[in-house]
Amino acid sequence: MALEEPESRVWNGLFWVIQLFICINAVAKSFLQESRGRMLYFYSIASPTAFVLAKLLFNSLLMLLMSLLSLLLFTMFLGNPLEKAGAFIGLVLLGGWSLSLVFSFLAAIAAKAQQNAAIMAVLGFPIIIPQLILLMRLSSAAFSPLLTIPAGTVLMLVALDALIILLSVILFPFLWRD
Amino acid sequence: MAQTMTNVNNYMHKSWWKIASIVLLVYTFVAGFLGPVPHLPLLQETIRNLYFHVCMWFAMMILFTVSVVNSIRYLRTFNLKYDIYARHFAVIAIVFGLLGYITGAIWASYTWADPNKPATNSFSTIARDPKLIGAAIALLVYFAYLILRDSIQDMDKKARIGAVYNIFAYAILFPSIWILPRILPSLHPGNDGENPALDVKNDIDGSMRTVFYPAVIGWTLLGVWIATLKIRLSLLKEKKMSA
């Protein structure tokens, strides 16, 4: 498979699994890398809401960049089976954003629970599966000229993202103090 | 802290709701197995499983709600008692979820499985059903809650992070068992935005309702009863440790 172009269903599945692992590696580090001293410094200069919103914003931008980069690499190395490239890029950005939001908040929890990497996987995988199923189903429509992308499902993903931002803002102040 | 823990709410010691639970469950079993049910094609007598399978999920959802309410109360008061409540209600809710899975598997083996093929063939088709995956995800999320909470040593930190994750998990419960199963195609009742648990307008017969609703209340009360016993036990342990 490494040298041939995979068919579109495989391409799609592979793409989203890679996205998931990119996100775990890129976003999870954001909280786990902070040293105790630096957290204390942030604690003294910023409010928890501002801090968590900044983290979410940074991780979102990072993940959007990574998503576009991996899409570029995919089309270069595995061929381009996309029928609706614009719609797919939109979904990739939405998906990257959703993944980064969920994993940012989970990283904040895992950072407090010390056994970082292991607990991150345990917490993250079940929570991300519903979103991944939705994203894969939505994006499979981008591989065929006949199917349309259901707007209701896209809106639901956006609503889910809004919910996660809201929960992060409400709950992060409780995680913040030590 | 030790003083607030000794004041266990009185409802835990009252007996009227425990008696009500037993009476309702005896009624569920007697009327559920002997009472009249509509004879539908394919379902036949397995329709009686409605009193058990669906009630398990109702009880699970109610107990998860009780658990998350206690987590919110913990974050508002920082009284460790509420954290213990939240944990034990979540554990019992998981048990009800597993029972819902088992009763569902029995039901599916009589209605969905193809008798002409080996059981393993039918299993792989059934296990891929979106509603089953959604329910499995919901249970995994709560298993993760238990692992997270028990992996932290410090009492206050454990309670705080556990409560935060519990609220987050409850929010994730909605996409995975309320929304996702309604938009993906599946064998389970409740496609195209219908209610997956029961179709109130058409499916459920009037005579079944008189058993179904008492059964939901009975199973839920049984769950609360088990949870309160476990809560009382761990509060006693805490008291002994701090004394």
Short mmCIF file of C-alpha atoms in Angstrom, two decimals:
data_model
loop_
_atom_site.label_atom_id
_atom_site.label_comp_id
_atom_site.label_asym_id
_atom_site.label_seq_id
_atom_site.Cartn_x
_atom_site.Cartn_y
_atom_site.Cartn_z
CA MET A 1 0.00 0.00 0.00
CA ALA A 2 2.96 2.26 0.62
CA LEU A 3 3.59 2.58 -3.10
CA GLU A 4 0.09 2.36 -4.55
CA GLU A 5 -2.75 4.81 -4.32
CA PRO A 6 -5.35 3.54 -1.85
CA GLU A 7 -9.03 3.66 -2.71
CA SER A 8 -11.04 6.57 -1.39
CA ARG A 9 -12.58 4.81 1.65
CA VAL A 10 -9.17 3.68 2.86
CA TRP A 11 -7.74 7.11 2.14
CA ASN A 12 -10.46 8.72 4.25
CA GLY A 13 -10.10 6.30 7.17
CA LEU A 14 -6.33 6.58 7.15
CA PHE A 15 -6.49 10.36 7.03
CA TRP A 16 -8.67 10.69 10.12
CA VAL A 17 -6.69 8.16 12.14
CA ILE A 18 -3.51 10.10 11.32
CA GLN A 19 -5.29 13.31 12.35
CA LEU A 20 -6.14 11.74 15.69
CA PHE A 21 -2.54 10.80 16.39
CA ILE A 22 -1.22 14.17 15.22
CA CYS A 23 -3.62 15.81 17.62
CA ILE A 24 -2.63 13.63 20.57
CA ASN A 25 1.04 14.35 20.00
CA ALA A 26 0.75 18.05 19.21
CA VAL A 27 -1.95 19.19 21.61
CA ALA A 28 -1.43 16.87 24.57
CA LYS A 29 2.06 18.29 25.05
CA SER A 30 0.75 21.80 25.58
CA PHE A 31 -0.19 21.23 29.21
CA LEU A 32 2.11 18.35 30.00
CA GLN A 33 5.24 20.27 29.05
CA GLU A 34 4.58 23.22 31.32
CA SER A 35 6.89 23.10 34.31
CA ARG A 36 5.56 23.76 37.76
CA GLY A 37 7.41 27.05 37.97
CA ARG A 38 5.98 28.36 34.73
CA MET A 39 2.44 27.39 35.74
CA LEU A 40 2.98 29.34 38.95
CA TYR A 41 4.08 32.32 36.89
CA PHE A 42 0.97 32.10 34.69
CA TYR A 43 -1.10 31.76 37.84
CA SER A 44 0.23 35.05 39.12
CA ILE A 45 -0.30 37.06 35.93
CA ALA A 46 -3.52 35.75 34.33
CA SER A 47 -7.05 34.69 35.20
CA PRO A 48 -7.91 31.01 34.63
CA THR A 49 -10.50 31.89 31.97
CA ALA A 50 -8.01 33.95 29.99
CA PHE A 51 -5.40 31.22 30.35
CA VAL A 52 -7.64 28.40 29.13
CA LEU A 53 -9.00 30.47 26.25
CA ALA A 54 -5.46 31.29 25.18
CA LYS A 55 -4.50 27.63 25.33
CA LEU A 56 -7.56 26.63 23.29
CA LEU A 57 -6.83 29.33 20.71
CA PHE A 58 -3.18 28.36 20.36
CA ASN A 59 -3.95 24.66 20.11
CA SER A 60 -6.70 25.31 17.56
CA LEU A 61 -4.34 27.30 15.35
CA LEU A 62 -1.60 24.70 15.73
CA MET A 63 -3.97 21.90 14.83
CA LEU A 64 -5.42 23.79 11.84
CA LEU A 65 -1.90 24.25 10.51
CA MET A 66 -1.06 20.59 11.13
CA SER A 67 -4.28 19.48 9.42
CA LEU A 68 -3.53 21.46 6.29
CA LEU A 69 0.03 20.16 6.28
CA SER A 70 -1.06 16.55 6.57
CA LEU A 71 -3.69 17.06 3.86
CA LEU A 72 -0.95 18.40 1.60
CA LEU A 73 1.31 15.44 2.35
CA PHE A 74 -1.57 13.00 1.80
CA THR A 75 -2.38 14.40 -1.62
CA MET A 76 1.31 14.41 -2.55
CA PHE A 77 2.10 10.86 -1.44
CA LEU A 78 -1.21 8.97 -1.62
CA GLY A 79 -2.90 10.64 -4.56
CA ASN A 80 -5.96 12.83 -4.61
CA PRO A 81 -9.30 10.97 -4.73
CA LEU A 82 -11.24 14.09 -3.66
CA GLU A 83 -14.24 15.09 -5.75
CA LYS A 84 -15.11 18.13 -3.65
CA ALA A 85 -11.80 19.48 -2.43
CA GLY A 86 -13.27 22.68 -0.96
CA ALA A 87 -15.85 20.88 1.16
CA PHE A 88 -13.26 18.39 2.35
CA ILE A 89 -10.81 21.13 3.37
CA GLY A 90 -13.63 22.77 5.32
CA LEU A 91 -14.37 19.50 7.11
CA VAL A 92 -10.67 18.95 7.80
CA LEU A 93 -10.44 22.35 9.45
CA LEU A 94 -13.62 21.75 11.45
CA GLY A 95 -12.41 18.30 12.45
CA GLY A 96 -8.96 19.53 13.43
CA TRP A 97 -10.54 22.24 15.52
CA SER A 98 -12.89 19.78 17.28
CA LEU A 99 -10.07 17.36 18.03
CA SER A 100 -7.82 20.09 19.37
CA LEU A 101 -10.53 21.46 21.70
CA VAL A 102 -11.32 18.07 23.23
CA PHE A 103 -7.68 17.13 23.67
CA SER A 104 -6.72 20.53 25.11
CA PHE A 105 -9.22 20.11 27.91
CA LEU A 106 -8.29 16.47 28.49
CA ALA A 107 -4.62 17.46 28.59
CA ALA A 108 -5.46 19.98 31.30
CA ILE A 109 -7.08 17.18 33.33
CA ALA A 110 -4.30 14.69 32.63
CA ALA A 111 -1.62 17.20 33.57
CA LYS A 112 -3.15 17.38 37.04
CA ALA A 113 -3.33 13.60 37.38
CA GLN A 114 0.45 13.14 37.00
CA GLN A 115 0.56 9.78 35.13
CA ASN A 116 0.31 11.82 32.02
CA ALA A 117 0.64 9.91 28.81
CA ALA A 118 -1.21 6.77 29.88
CA ILE A 119 -4.15 8.58 31.44
CA MET A 120 -4.41 10.81 28.37
CA ALA A 121 -5.03 7.80 26.12
CA VAL A 122 -7.53 6.27 28.54
CA LEU A 123 -9.48 9.53 28.81
CA GLY A 124 -9.20 10.58 25.21
CA PHE A 125 -10.06 7.62 23.02
CA PRO A 126 -13.62 6.89 24.14
CA ILE A 127 -14.51 10.58 24.13
CA ILE A 128 -13.22 11.23 20.63
CA ILE A 129 -14.86 8.22 18.93
CA PRO A 130 -18.32 9.84 18.42
CA GLN A 131 -16.73 12.86 16.76
CA LEU A 132 -14.49 10.71 14.59
CA ILE A 133 -17.43 8.58 13.44
CA LEU A 134 -19.35 11.72 12.50
CA LEU A 135 -16.37 13.27 10.72
CA MET A 136 -15.65 10.12 8.71
CA ARG A 137 -19.26 9.81 7.64
CA LEU A 138 -19.46 13.48 6.70
CA SER A 139 -16.22 13.48 4.77
CA SER A 140 -17.05 10.31 2.84
CA ALA A 141 -19.55 12.48 0.95
CA ALA A 142 -16.65 14.54 -0.36
CA PHE A 143 -15.36 11.55 -2.34
CA SER A 144 -18.43 11.14 -4.48
CA PRO A 145 -19.91 13.74 -6.82
CA LEU A 146 -23.48 12.64 -6.06
CA LEU A 147 -23.66 12.78 -2.27
CA THR A 148 -24.23 16.05 -0.45
CA ILE A 149 -22.84 16.86 2.99
CA PRO A 150 -25.72 17.08 5.50
CA ALA A 151 -25.67 20.57 7.01
CA GLY A 152 -27.45 19.45 10.19
CA THR A 153 -24.60 17.15 11.17
CA VAL A 154 -22.02 19.86 10.52
CA LEU A 155 -23.98 22.22 12.73
CA MET A 156 -24.09 19.53 15.40
CA LEU A 157 -20.30 19.25 15.37
CA VAL A 158 -20.04 23.02 15.70
CA ALA A 159 -22.51 22.91 18.61
CA LEU A 160 -20.41 20.18 20.24
CA ASP A 161 -17.32 22.39 19.91
CA ALA A 162 -19.17 25.30 21.48
CA LEU A 163 -20.22 23.02 24.33
CA ILE A 164 -16.61 21.97 24.94
CA ILE A 165 -15.38 25.59 24.96
CA LEU A 166 -18.13 26.47 27.43
CA LEU A 167 -17.28 23.53 29.69
CA SER A 168 -13.57 24.38 29.58
CA VAL A 169 -14.24 27.96 30.61
CA ILE A 170 -16.55 26.88 33.44
CA LEU A 171 -14.53 23.93 34.73
CA PHE A 172 -10.92 25.03 34.22
CA PRO A 173 -10.84 27.39 37.26
CA PHE A 174 -11.38 24.29 39.43
CA LEU A 175 -8.42 22.49 37.87
CA TRP A 176 -6.24 25.56 37.97
CA ARG A 177 -5.41 25.86 41.66
CA ASP A 178 -3.26 23.29 43.33
CA MET B 1 -14.53 17.32 57.57
CA ALA B 2 -15.14 14.34 59.81
CA GLN B 3 -18.12 16.08 61.36
CA THR B 4 -19.83 16.85 58.11
CA MET B 5 -19.33 13.26 57.02
CA THR B 6 -21.08 11.82 60.06
CA ASN B 7 -24.26 13.71 59.25
CA VAL B 8 -25.46 11.31 56.62
CA ASN B 9 -28.71 12.46 55.13
CA ASN B 10 -31.72 10.85 56.69
CA TYR B 11 -33.19 9.58 53.46
CA MET B 12 -30.57 6.86 53.42
CA HIS B 13 -31.98 5.32 56.59
CA LYS B 14 -35.68 5.64 55.74
CA SER B 15 -37.32 2.41 54.69
CA TRP B 16 -40.49 3.38 52.81
CA TRP B 17 -38.79 3.76 49.44
CA LYS B 18 -36.91 0.51 49.88
CA ILE B 19 -40.23 -1.28 50.48
CA ALA B 20 -41.66 0.55 47.47
CA SER B 21 -38.75 -0.68 45.36
CA ILE B 22 -39.35 -4.31 46.33
CA VAL B 23 -43.11 -4.05 45.80
CA LEU B 24 -42.66 -2.43 42.38
CA LEU B 25 -40.08 -5.02 41.30
CA VAL B 26 -42.25 -7.94 42.44
CA TYR B 27 -45.09 -6.37 40.46
CA THR B 28 -42.76 -5.96 37.47
CA PHE B 29 -41.73 -9.61 37.50
CA VAL B 30 -45.24 -10.99 38.06
CA ALA B 31 -47.10 -8.71 35.66
CA GLY B 32 -44.16 -8.65 33.26
CA PHE B 33 -44.01 -12.40 32.82
CA LEU B 34 -47.73 -13.20 33.14
CA GLY B 35 -49.54 -10.07 31.96
CA PRO B 36 -51.01 -9.55 28.51
CA VAL B 37 -48.65 -8.23 25.79
CA PRO B 38 -49.35 -7.38 22.16
CA HIS B 39 -48.28 -10.12 19.75
CA LEU B 40 -46.07 -8.53 17.14
CA PRO B 41 -44.30 -10.29 14.29
CA LEU B 42 -40.67 -11.14 15.03
CA LEU B 43 -40.83 -9.82 18.58
CA GLN B 44 -43.44 -12.32 19.88
CA GLU B 45 -42.97 -12.95 23.59
CA THR B 46 -39.52 -11.34 23.68
CA ILE B 47 -41.35 -8.02 23.93
CA ARG B 48 -41.47 -8.69 27.68
CA ASN B 49 -37.77 -7.82 27.75
CA LEU B 50 -38.89 -4.19 27.43
CA TYR B 51 -39.56 -4.24 31.17
CA PHE B 52 -35.94 -5.17 31.83
CA HIS B 53 -33.70 -4.00 28.97
CA VAL B 54 -35.15 -0.51 28.52
CA CYS B 55 -35.56 0.01 32.26
CA MET B 56 -31.85 -0.71 32.78
CA TRP B 57 -30.92 2.19 30.48
CA PHE B 58 -33.48 4.48 32.12
CA ALA B 59 -32.08 3.63 35.55
CA MET B 60 -28.52 4.13 34.25
CA MET B 61 -29.33 7.58 32.90
CA ILE B 62 -31.09 8.63 36.12
CA LEU B 63 -28.19 7.41 38.26
CA PHE B 64 -25.60 9.18 36.06
CA THR B 65 -27.67 12.33 36.49
CA VAL B 66 -27.65 11.90 40.28
CA SER B 67 -23.89 11.37 40.09
CA VAL B 68 -23.24 14.54 38.09
CA VAL B 69 -25.50 16.57 40.39
CA ASN B 70 -23.38 15.41 43.32
CA SER B 71 -20.21 16.37 41.45
CA ILE B 72 -21.60 19.87 40.92
CA ARG B 73 -22.53 20.04 44.60
CA TYR B 74 -18.96 19.04 45.43
CA LEU B 75 -17.49 21.84 43.33
CA ARG B 76 -19.86 24.33 44.98
CA THR B 77 -19.22 23.27 48.58
CA PHE B 78 -15.92 21.31 48.55
CA ASN B 79 -17.51 18.83 50.94
CA LEU B 80 -15.86 15.45 50.31
CA LYS B 81 -19.11 13.67 51.13
CA TYR B 82 -20.55 14.67 47.76
CA ASP B 83 -17.54 13.26 45.92
CA ILE B 84 -18.14 9.88 47.53
CA TYR B 85 -21.83 10.09 46.55
CA ALA B 86 -20.89 10.89 42.95
CA ARG B 87 -18.46 7.99 42.67
CA HIS B 88 -20.81 5.35 44.03
CA PHE B 89 -23.78 6.50 41.98
CA ALA B 90 -21.57 6.36 38.87
CA VAL B 91 -20.45 2.81 39.73
CA ILE B 92 -24.03 1.58 40.12
CA ALA B 93 -25.01 3.34 36.90
CA ILE B 94 -22.20 1.48 35.11
CA VAL B 95 -23.52 -1.80 36.55
CA PHE B 96 -26.98 -0.97 35.18
CA GLY B 97 -25.42 -0.12 31.83
CA LEU B 98 -23.68 -3.52 31.71
CA LEU B 99 -26.95 -5.23 32.63
CA GLY B 100 -28.64 -3.27 29.85
CA TYR B 101 -25.99 -4.60 27.48
CA ILE B 102 -26.51 -8.19 28.62
CA THR B 103 -30.32 -8.04 28.40
CA GLY B 104 -29.94 -6.40 25.00
CA ALA B 105 -27.62 -9.18 23.81
CA ILE B 106 -30.17 -11.81 24.88
CA TRP B 107 -32.91 -9.89 23.09
CA ALA B 108 -30.82 -9.47 19.94
CA SER B 109 -29.95 -13.17 19.84
CA TYR B 110 -33.68 -13.94 19.42
CA THR B 111 -34.62 -11.11 17.07
CA TRP B 112 -31.59 -9.89 15.07
CA ALA B 113 -29.37 -12.95 14.78
CA ASP B 114 -29.76 -15.00 11.63
CA PRO B 115 -30.52 -18.57 12.74
CA ASN B 116 -29.13 -19.97 9.47
CA LYS B 117 -25.63 -18.64 10.09
CA PRO B 118 -23.16 -19.40 12.86
CA ALA B 119 -23.51 -17.18 15.90
CA THR B 120 -20.13 -15.52 15.33
CA ASN B 121 -21.25 -14.16 11.94
CA SER B 122 -24.30 -12.48 13.42
CA PHE B 123 -22.22 -11.18 16.31
CA SER B 124 -19.89 -9.15 14.12
CA THR B 125 -22.83 -7.52 12.34
CA ILE B 126 -24.70 -6.76 15.55
CA ALA B 127 -21.67 -5.50 17.47
CA ARG B 128 -21.05 -2.90 14.76
CA ASP B 129 -24.47 -1.35 15.30
CA PRO B 130 -24.08 2.40 16.03
CA LYS B 131 -26.39 2.31 19.04
CA LEU B 132 -24.36 -0.45 20.65
CA ILE B 133 -21.12 1.40 19.93
CA GLY B 134 -22.59 4.59 21.38
CA ALA B 135 -23.57 2.79 24.57
CA ALA B 136 -20.15 1.11 24.78
CA ILE B 137 -18.45 4.50 24.43
CA ALA B 138 -20.62 5.92 27.20
CA LEU B 139 -19.59 3.10 29.52
CA LEU B 140 -15.90 3.43 28.55
CA VAL B 141 -16.01 7.15 29.33
CA TYR B 142 -17.25 6.33 32.82
CA PHE B 143 -14.68 3.55 33.27
CA ALA B 144 -12.12 6.25 32.49
CA TYR B 145 -13.71 8.36 35.24
CA LEU B 146 -13.13 5.58 37.77
CA ILE B 147 -9.54 5.04 36.58
CA LEU B 148 -8.77 8.76 36.71
CA ARG B 149 -10.32 9.25 40.13
CA ASP B 150 -8.63 6.22 41.66
CA SER B 151 -5.22 7.04 40.16
CA ILE B 152 -4.83 10.22 42.22
CA GLN B 153 -3.57 9.88 45.78
CA ASP B 154 -4.40 13.23 47.33
CA MET B 155 -7.99 13.25 48.68
CA ASP B 156 -8.95 16.80 47.73
CA LYS B 157 -7.27 16.69 44.36
CA LYS B 158 -8.91 13.35 43.59
CA ALA B 159 -12.32 14.77 44.42
CA ARG B 160 -11.80 17.98 42.45
CA ILE B 161 -10.42 16.42 39.27
CA GLY B 162 -12.92 13.56 39.50
CA ALA B 163 -15.80 16.02 39.73
CA VAL B 164 -14.55 18.07 36.78
CA TYR B 165 -14.16 14.96 34.62
CA ASN B 166 -17.54 13.62 35.72
CA ILE B 167 -19.27 16.77 34.49
CA PHE B 168 -17.34 16.57 31.22
CA ALA B 169 -18.24 12.88 30.84
CA TYR B 170 -21.92 13.64 31.40
CA ALA B 171 -21.78 16.22 28.62
CA ILE B 172 -20.19 13.62 26.31
CA LEU B 173 -22.96 11.16 27.19
CA PHE B 174 -25.44 13.20 25.15
CA PRO B 175 -23.76 12.98 21.75
CA SER B 176 -22.84 9.33 22.24
CA ILE B 177 -26.15 7.90 23.45
CA TRP B 178 -28.77 10.52 22.60
CA ILE B 179 -27.71 12.14 19.33
CA LEU B 180 -25.28 9.87 17.43
CA PRO B 181 -27.57 6.78 17.48
CA ARG B 182 -30.43 8.83 16.06
CA ILE B 183 -28.61 9.90 12.92
CA LEU B 184 -26.79 6.69 11.97
CA PRO B 185 -28.68 3.76 10.41
CA SER B 186 -29.17 0.81 12.73
CA LEU B 187 -31.25 -2.27 13.44
CA HIS B 188 -32.26 -0.98 16.84
CA PRO B 189 -35.63 0.82 17.07
CA GLY B 190 -35.47 4.60 16.76
CA ASN B 191 -34.08 5.66 13.40
CA ASP B 192 -34.60 9.04 11.69
CA GLY B 193 -34.73 11.03 14.89
CA GLU B 194 -37.23 8.82 16.65
CA ASN B 195 -36.82 7.93 20.28
CA PRO B 196 -34.52 4.88 20.50
CA ALA B 197 -35.81 3.83 23.91
CA LEU B 198 -39.49 3.62 23.17
CA ASP B 199 -41.89 5.00 20.64
CA VAL B 200 -44.39 6.61 22.96
CA LYS B 201 -47.00 7.21 20.28
CA ASN B 202 -47.17 3.93 18.40
CA ASP B 203 -45.07 1.14 19.85
CA ILE B 204 -45.87 0.83 23.44
CA ASP B 205 -49.27 -0.59 24.17
CA GLY B 206 -51.45 0.87 26.94
CA SER B 207 -51.32 -2.33 28.97
CA MET B 208 -47.53 -2.37 28.75
CA ARG B 209 -47.27 1.14 30.06
CA THR B 210 -48.88 0.13 33.35
CA VAL B 211 -45.96 -2.24 33.90
CA PHE B 212 -43.20 -0.25 32.21
CA TYR B 213 -43.35 2.96 34.25
CA PRO B 214 -43.54 1.20 37.65
CA ALA B 215 -40.64 -1.00 36.48
CA VAL B 216 -38.48 2.06 35.71
CA ILE B 217 -39.17 3.48 39.17
CA GLY B 218 -38.56 0.11 40.83
CA TRP B 219 -35.21 -0.51 39.14
CA THR B 220 -34.05 3.05 39.81
CA LEU B 221 -34.94 2.79 43.49
CA LEU B 222 -33.06 -0.51 43.68
CA GLY B 223 -30.02 1.21 42.19
CA VAL B 224 -30.27 4.08 44.68
CA TRP B 225 -30.58 1.56 47.49
CA ILE B 226 -27.39 -0.30 46.47
CA ALA B 227 -25.57 3.02 46.05
CA THR B 228 -26.62 4.28 49.49
CA LEU B 229 -25.37 1.08 51.11
CA LYS B 230 -21.99 1.52 49.44
CA ILE B 231 -21.92 5.22 50.35
CA ARG B 232 -22.68 4.47 54.01
CA LEU B 233 -19.92 1.87 54.05
CA SER B 234 -17.29 4.20 52.60
CA LEU B 235 -18.37 7.09 54.84
CA LEU B 236 -17.88 4.76 57.83
CA LYS B 237 -14.43 3.83 56.54
CA GLU B 238 -13.54 7.52 56.19
CA LYS B 239 -14.75 8.16 59.71
CA LYS B 240 -12.69 5.30 61.07
CA MET B 241 -9.60 6.52 59.21
CA SER B 242 -9.90 10.09 60.40
CA ALA B 243 -10.76 9.09 64.01
#
